């Protein structure tokens, strides 16, 4: 099993490259004194767009006029009707951003057109210590986890203290894919998390169903006794009674996890939040890997069968020589007289 990383590798590499260029720019600026016009010409503009899994879009922009300011915009998956967004973001996202990044990051209001969030990052305020700076950049590259996992983090933090967050409904719908959500049923002693599993391709549906059944059975092994209890069923669990039929439409069944206080203690909270937020992507990744593995096995099998058939072909038989036969030529009257006279 392979777990997805919480940070965007491309975003982290972009930030590291920008920090390196910014340090070179500062050194150059100190050498030339007040000649800032010359030093700005050495800066590199950035304007990158890219999309990651579950339709999360990024935009990074740096201008030559202000090379120490980096604008990071984030577009989230389209939320379904049952989810609750506050100002275009999941509830608790603003507080989570301020707690994670502090004064280094400023939230722009309104965000860039077509995006849910735009952050203004001042590179000159990053820590001087290399390890601390790298840790903070990894946290900035994990902005997806900070934003989308904010509601889940709020609920699980209260679970660690065996309480229920105030003003929380009986069940909470959180977006994790375009127009798709998963559900939380918060209680003081546990939080029940239910994933309706949907796949567009019929082959992916069959593979995912088999994968999830094995996933549930693997929980019973001795080494995973401390893992959250996991259940799979074709029908919605009773905890989701009252949810609309459209929100519960699933062609690969329903996966239920029961999160207990011991699963969110200390550093376990961050890992639990990320694993739950990306569970569908985790399953989809392994389904595609299984499909690719089976295709490669079938291709190798076909190649071996073709090779066996080629070895089984008999050698070409040598052309048989036919015995010489005597032929007769029909002569006319003139030729016959010539032959008789001779």
Short mmCIF file of C-alpha atoms in Angstrom, two decimals:
data_model
loop_
_atom_site.label_atom_id
_atom_site.label_comp_id
_atom_site.label_asym_id
_atom_site.label_seq_id
_atom_site.Cartn_x
_atom_site.Cartn_y
_atom_site.Cartn_z
CA UNK A 1 0.00 0.00 0.00
CA UNK A 2 1.19 3.49 -0.89
CA UNK A 3 0.03 6.57 1.02
CA UNK A 4 -0.21 9.90 -0.77
CA UNK A 5 1.98 12.74 0.44
CA UNK A 6 0.24 15.64 2.13
CA UNK A 7 2.23 18.33 0.33
CA UNK A 8 2.27 19.22 -3.35
CA UNK A 9 5.68 18.21 -4.67
CA UNK A 10 5.54 20.69 -7.54
CA UNK A 11 4.55 23.55 -5.22
CA UNK A 12 7.31 22.67 -2.76
CA UNK A 13 9.91 22.54 -5.54
CA UNK A 14 8.67 25.89 -6.87
CA UNK A 15 9.00 27.48 -3.43
CA UNK A 16 12.49 26.06 -2.89
CA UNK A 17 13.65 27.31 -6.28
CA UNK A 18 12.16 30.72 -5.57
CA UNK A 19 13.89 30.95 -2.21
CA UNK A 20 17.20 30.12 -3.85
CA UNK A 21 16.68 32.79 -6.50
CA UNK A 22 15.60 35.29 -3.84
CA UNK A 23 18.76 34.66 -1.79
CA UNK A 24 20.89 35.18 -4.88
CA UNK A 25 18.95 38.39 -5.57
CA UNK A 26 19.60 39.73 -2.06
CA UNK A 27 23.31 38.99 -2.31
CA UNK A 28 23.44 40.74 -5.66
CA UNK A 29 21.53 43.72 -4.28
CA UNK A 30 23.97 44.13 -1.40
CA UNK A 31 26.91 44.10 -3.79
CA UNK A 32 25.49 46.77 -6.10
CA UNK A 33 24.23 49.01 -3.30
CA UNK A 34 21.24 51.19 -4.24
CA UNK A 35 21.12 49.98 -7.79
CA UNK A 36 17.78 48.19 -7.30
CA UNK A 37 16.77 48.74 -10.91
CA UNK A 38 19.66 46.61 -12.08
CA UNK A 39 19.00 43.89 -9.51
CA UNK A 40 15.33 43.58 -10.45
CA UNK A 41 16.32 42.74 -13.97
CA UNK A 42 18.01 39.61 -12.59
CA UNK A 43 14.73 38.32 -11.07
CA UNK A 44 12.57 35.72 -12.75
CA UNK A 45 8.84 36.05 -13.16
CA UNK A 46 6.64 33.09 -12.24
CA UNK A 47 3.20 32.26 -13.58
CA UNK A 48 2.44 28.56 -13.10
CA UNK A 49 -0.92 26.78 -13.39
CA UNK A 50 -1.43 23.09 -12.60
CA UNK A 51 -4.08 20.64 -11.45
CA UNK A 52 -3.73 17.81 -8.96
CA UNK A 53 -5.96 14.87 -8.05
CA UNK A 54 -9.60 15.50 -7.10
CA UNK A 55 -9.61 18.65 -9.30
CA UNK A 56 -7.62 20.88 -6.95
CA UNK A 57 -6.08 23.69 -9.04
CA UNK A 58 -3.08 25.84 -8.14
CA UNK A 59 -1.75 29.14 -9.45
CA UNK A 60 1.60 30.61 -8.39
CA UNK A 61 2.58 34.09 -9.53
CA UNK A 62 5.59 36.34 -8.83
CA UNK A 63 6.17 39.66 -10.59
CA UNK A 64 9.46 41.43 -11.27
CA UNK A 65 8.19 44.59 -9.55
CA UNK A 66 8.03 42.83 -6.17
CA UNK A 67 10.18 39.68 -6.32
CA UNK A 68 9.86 38.91 -2.58
CA UNK A 69 6.05 38.53 -2.76
CA UNK A 70 4.56 35.25 -3.99
CA UNK A 71 0.83 34.90 -4.69
CA UNK A 72 -0.59 31.40 -4.23
CA UNK A 73 -4.17 30.76 -5.38
CA UNK A 74 -6.12 27.58 -4.71
CA UNK A 75 -9.30 26.31 -6.35
CA UNK A 76 -11.20 23.60 -4.47
CA UNK A 77 -13.50 20.89 -5.86
CA UNK A 78 -17.06 22.02 -6.58
CA UNK A 79 -19.03 21.39 -3.37
CA UNK A 80 -22.32 19.50 -3.51
CA UNK A 81 -25.49 20.93 -2.03
CA UNK A 82 -25.23 19.12 1.31
CA UNK A 83 -21.85 20.67 2.23
CA UNK A 84 -21.47 23.99 4.06
CA UNK A 85 -19.00 26.59 2.75
CA UNK A 86 -18.36 29.92 4.47
CA UNK A 87 -17.11 32.59 2.10
CA UNK A 88 -16.21 29.99 -0.51
CA UNK A 89 -14.17 27.90 1.98
CA UNK A 90 -14.95 25.03 4.37
CA UNK A 91 -15.79 26.19 7.87
CA UNK A 92 -12.72 26.66 10.03
CA UNK A 93 -10.37 27.15 7.05
CA UNK A 94 -9.49 30.79 7.80
CA UNK A 95 -8.60 29.99 11.41
CA UNK A 96 -6.56 26.97 10.30
CA UNK A 97 -4.55 29.08 7.82
CA UNK A 98 -3.75 31.74 10.43
CA UNK A 99 -2.73 29.10 12.97
CA UNK A 100 -0.51 27.25 10.50
CA UNK A 101 1.31 30.16 8.82
CA UNK A 102 1.11 33.14 11.15
CA UNK A 103 2.28 36.53 9.89
CA UNK A 104 4.19 35.11 6.92
CA UNK A 105 0.98 34.56 4.95
CA UNK A 106 -1.74 37.12 4.31
CA UNK A 107 -5.20 36.14 3.05
CA UNK A 108 -6.36 38.33 0.17
CA UNK A 109 -10.04 39.23 0.09
CA UNK A 110 -11.48 38.80 -2.46
CA UNK A 111 -9.36 36.02 -4.00
CA UNK A 112 -8.32 35.89 -7.65
CA UNK A 113 -11.10 35.21 -10.15
CA UNK A 114 -11.83 31.52 -10.49
CA UNK A 115 -10.20 30.57 -7.17
CA UNK A 116 -11.50 29.99 -3.65
CA UNK A 117 -8.41 31.27 -1.86
CA UNK A 118 -5.44 33.55 -2.59
CA UNK A 119 -2.50 33.78 -0.18
CA UNK A 120 0.17 36.47 -0.22
CA UNK A 121 3.50 35.01 0.92
CA UNK A 122 6.32 37.34 1.97
CA UNK A 123 9.54 35.42 1.31
CA UNK A 124 11.63 37.95 3.22
CA UNK A 125 9.91 36.94 6.50
CA UNK A 126 10.87 33.27 6.30
CA UNK A 127 13.07 31.93 9.13
CA UNK A 128 16.82 32.20 8.64
CA UNK A 129 17.43 28.69 9.96
CA UNK A 130 17.45 26.28 7.03
CA UNK A 131 15.60 23.44 8.80
CA UNK A 132 12.88 25.73 10.13
CA UNK A 133 12.50 27.36 6.72
CA UNK A 134 12.17 24.00 4.98
CA UNK A 135 9.60 22.81 7.53
CA UNK A 136 7.52 25.94 6.96
CA UNK A 137 7.74 25.59 3.17
CA UNK A 138 6.50 21.99 3.43
CA UNK A 139 3.59 23.29 5.51
CA UNK A 140 2.82 25.93 2.87
CA UNK A 141 2.95 23.24 0.16
CA UNK A 142 0.37 21.34 2.26
CA UNK A 143 -2.19 24.15 1.93
CA UNK A 144 -4.64 21.66 0.43
CA UNK A 145 -4.60 19.63 3.65
CA UNK A 146 -4.89 22.77 5.80
CA UNK A 147 -7.95 24.08 3.92
CA UNK A 148 -9.91 20.95 3.04
CA UNK A 149 -9.06 19.22 6.31
CA UNK A 150 -10.04 22.18 8.51
CA UNK A 151 -13.59 21.00 9.39
CA UNK A 152 -12.37 17.46 10.01
CA UNK A 153 -9.57 18.77 12.22
CA UNK A 154 -12.02 20.81 14.33
CA UNK A 155 -14.25 17.79 14.93
CA UNK A 156 -11.38 15.41 15.70
CA UNK A 157 -9.76 17.89 18.10
CA UNK A 158 -12.94 17.84 20.16
CA UNK A 159 -12.92 14.05 19.99
CA UNK A 160 -9.45 14.03 21.58
CA UNK A 161 -10.94 15.88 24.55
CA UNK A 162 -14.05 13.64 24.41
CA UNK A 163 -16.40 16.49 23.59
CA UNK A 164 -18.52 17.52 20.61
CA UNK A 165 -17.87 20.78 18.78
CA UNK A 166 -20.59 23.37 19.41
CA UNK A 167 -23.11 24.22 16.70
CA UNK A 168 -22.42 20.92 14.88
CA UNK A 169 -25.27 19.09 13.19
CA UNK A 170 -26.08 15.42 13.69
CA UNK A 171 -24.04 14.60 10.60
CA UNK A 172 -21.59 16.79 8.68
CA UNK A 173 -20.93 16.60 4.93
CA UNK A 174 -17.39 17.45 3.76
CA UNK A 175 -16.36 17.86 0.12
CA UNK A 176 -13.45 15.74 -1.14
CA UNK A 177 -14.19 15.39 -4.88
CA UNK A 178 -16.12 17.48 -7.42
CA UNK A 179 -19.80 17.33 -6.43
CA UNK A 180 -19.07 14.48 -3.99
CA UNK A 181 -18.84 14.44 -0.22
CA UNK A 182 -18.24 12.11 2.69
CA UNK A 183 -20.05 12.25 6.01
CA UNK A 184 -19.11 12.55 9.68
CA UNK A 185 -21.29 11.63 12.64
CA UNK A 186 -19.59 13.31 15.64
CA UNK A 187 -20.07 11.97 19.17
CA UNK A 188 -18.20 12.48 22.41
CA UNK A 189 -16.62 8.99 22.43
CA UNK A 190 -16.23 8.41 18.68
CA UNK A 191 -16.61 9.93 15.24
CA UNK A 192 -18.12 7.79 12.50
CA UNK A 193 -16.84 8.57 9.00
CA UNK A 194 -18.77 7.23 5.99
CA UNK A 195 -17.52 7.30 2.39
CA UNK A 196 -19.95 6.67 -0.50
CA UNK A 197 -17.65 5.12 -3.11
CA UNK A 198 -18.40 6.21 -6.69
CA UNK A 199 -16.55 5.28 -9.88
CA UNK A 200 -17.38 6.18 -13.46
CA UNK A 201 -15.83 3.17 -15.16
CA UNK A 202 -17.53 -0.24 -14.70
CA UNK A 203 -14.18 -2.06 -14.48
CA UNK A 204 -13.00 0.34 -11.77
CA UNK A 205 -16.22 -0.35 -9.87
CA UNK A 206 -15.61 -4.11 -9.88
CA UNK A 207 -11.97 -3.73 -8.85
CA UNK A 208 -12.81 -1.19 -6.13
CA UNK A 209 -15.50 -3.46 -4.67
CA UNK A 210 -13.05 -6.35 -4.44
CA UNK A 211 -10.34 -4.07 -3.05
CA UNK A 212 -12.61 -2.65 -0.35
CA UNK A 213 -13.76 -6.09 0.75
CA UNK A 214 -10.14 -7.19 1.15
CA UNK A 215 -9.39 -3.88 2.86
CA UNK A 216 -12.04 -4.63 5.46
CA UNK A 217 -10.78 -8.19 5.99
CA UNK A 218 -7.17 -7.04 6.46
CA UNK A 219 -8.27 -5.05 9.51
CA UNK A 220 -8.72 -8.36 11.35
CA UNK A 221 -5.02 -9.24 11.24
CA UNK A 222 -3.10 -9.13 14.51
CA UNK A 223 -0.77 -6.32 13.42
CA UNK A 224 -3.66 -3.93 12.74
CA UNK A 225 -5.56 -4.40 15.97
CA UNK A 226 -5.10 -0.72 16.91
CA UNK A 227 -6.30 0.61 13.54
CA UNK A 228 -9.77 2.20 13.31
CA UNK A 229 -12.57 -0.34 12.82
CA UNK A 230 -13.57 -0.56 9.15
CA UNK A 231 -16.83 -1.79 7.61
CA UNK A 232 -18.02 -2.13 4.01
CA UNK A 233 -21.60 -2.56 2.87
CA UNK A 234 -23.67 -2.20 -0.27
CA UNK A 235 -26.32 -0.14 1.50
CA UNK A 236 -25.94 3.14 3.43
CA UNK A 237 -25.33 2.72 7.19
CA UNK A 238 -28.05 3.65 9.62
CA UNK A 239 -26.09 6.70 10.80
CA UNK A 240 -26.94 8.44 7.50
CA UNK A 241 -30.68 8.10 7.85
CA UNK A 242 -32.21 11.32 6.57
CA UNK A 243 -29.54 12.14 3.98
CA UNK A 244 -30.86 12.72 0.45
CA UNK A 245 -30.72 9.89 -2.07
CA UNK A 246 -28.51 11.87 -4.45
CA UNK A 247 -25.87 12.29 -1.76
CA UNK A 248 -25.94 8.55 -1.04
CA UNK A 249 -25.70 7.32 -4.63
CA UNK A 250 -22.77 4.90 -4.74
CA UNK A 251 -21.99 2.06 -7.14
CA UNK A 252 -19.12 0.55 -5.10
CA UNK A 253 -20.75 0.47 -1.67
CA UNK A 254 -20.07 2.40 1.51
CA UNK A 255 -16.95 2.37 3.69
CA UNK A 256 -17.31 3.24 7.37
CA UNK A 257 -14.50 4.10 9.77
CA UNK A 258 -14.95 4.53 13.51
CA UNK A 259 -12.39 7.03 14.85
CA UNK A 260 -11.69 6.77 18.57
CA UNK A 261 -9.84 9.25 20.83
CA UNK A 262 -6.65 7.16 20.70
CA UNK A 263 -6.47 7.66 16.92
CA UNK A 264 -6.16 11.46 17.22
CA UNK A 265 -3.77 11.83 20.12
CA UNK A 266 -0.75 14.09 19.60
CA UNK A 267 0.84 13.78 16.17
CA UNK A 268 -1.67 11.16 15.09
CA UNK A 269 -4.19 13.93 14.42
CA UNK A 270 -2.43 15.27 11.30
CA UNK A 271 -2.02 11.81 9.81
CA UNK A 272 -5.64 10.86 10.53
CA UNK A 273 -6.95 14.07 8.97
CA UNK A 274 -4.92 13.60 5.78
CA UNK A 275 -5.70 9.87 5.40
CA UNK A 276 -9.42 10.47 5.76
CA UNK A 277 -9.43 13.51 3.47
CA UNK A 278 -7.76 11.56 0.64
CA UNK A 279 -9.23 8.09 1.21
CA UNK A 280 -11.10 8.02 -2.11
CA UNK A 281 -7.99 9.12 -4.00
CA UNK A 282 -6.04 6.42 -2.14
CA UNK A 283 -8.50 3.73 -3.28
CA UNK A 284 -8.66 5.10 -6.83
CA UNK A 285 -4.84 5.10 -7.06
CA UNK A 286 -4.58 1.44 -6.09
CA UNK A 287 -7.46 0.48 -8.40
CA UNK A 288 -5.64 2.05 -11.36
CA UNK A 289 -2.39 0.37 -10.33
CA UNK A 290 -4.17 -3.01 -10.13
CA UNK A 291 -5.71 -2.46 -13.54
CA UNK A 292 -2.36 -1.56 -15.06
CA UNK A 293 -0.72 -4.59 -13.40
CA UNK A 294 -3.34 -6.96 -14.81
CA UNK A 295 -2.98 -5.45 -18.28
CA UNK A 296 0.79 -5.97 -18.18
CA UNK A 297 0.31 -9.57 -17.01
CA UNK A 298 -2.14 -10.25 -19.83
CA UNK A 299 0.23 -8.77 -22.39
CA UNK A 300 3.09 -10.94 -21.14
CA UNK A 301 0.82 -14.00 -21.23
CA UNK A 302 -0.23 -13.28 -24.81
CA UNK A 303 3.41 -12.83 -25.82
CA UNK A 304 4.35 -16.19 -24.26
CA UNK A 305 1.46 -17.93 -26.05
CA UNK A 306 2.47 -16.42 -29.37
CA UNK A 307 6.04 -17.58 -28.77
CA UNK A 308 4.79 -21.11 -28.01
CA UNK A 309 2.70 -21.13 -31.18
CA UNK A 310 5.68 -20.02 -33.25
CA UNK A 311 7.78 -22.85 -31.80
CA UNK A 312 5.04 -25.37 -32.59
CA UNK A 313 4.93 -24.62 -36.34
CA UNK A 314 6.36 -27.55 -38.45
CA UNK A 315 9.33 -26.97 -40.75
CA UNK A 316 8.51 -26.22 -44.32
CA UNK A 317 8.51 -29.47 -46.28
CA UNK A 318 11.04 -29.77 -49.02
CA UNK A 319 9.59 -29.50 -52.43
CA UNK A 320 9.07 -33.02 -53.80
CA UNK A 321 10.55 -33.72 -57.19
CA UNK A 322 8.10 -35.34 -59.59
CA UNK A 323 9.42 -38.22 -61.78
CA UNK A 324 10.24 -37.35 -65.35
CA UNK A 325 7.47 -38.26 -67.75
CA UNK A 326 7.68 -38.84 -71.45
CA UNK A 327 5.69 -36.45 -73.60
CA UNK A 328 4.62 -36.84 -77.20
CA UNK A 329 4.66 -34.10 -79.78
CA UNK A 330 2.07 -34.17 -82.51
CA UNK A 331 3.58 -33.87 -85.98
CA UNK A 332 1.95 -32.72 -89.19
CA UNK A 333 2.09 -34.58 -92.50
CA UNK A 334 5.12 -32.68 -93.83
CA UNK A 335 7.21 -33.38 -90.72
CA UNK A 336 6.32 -37.05 -90.81
CA UNK A 337 7.53 -37.47 -94.41
CA UNK A 338 10.80 -35.71 -93.56
CA UNK A 339 11.43 -38.05 -90.64
CA UNK A 340 10.60 -41.15 -92.65
CA UNK A 341 12.94 -40.19 -95.51
CA UNK A 342 15.78 -39.56 -93.14
#
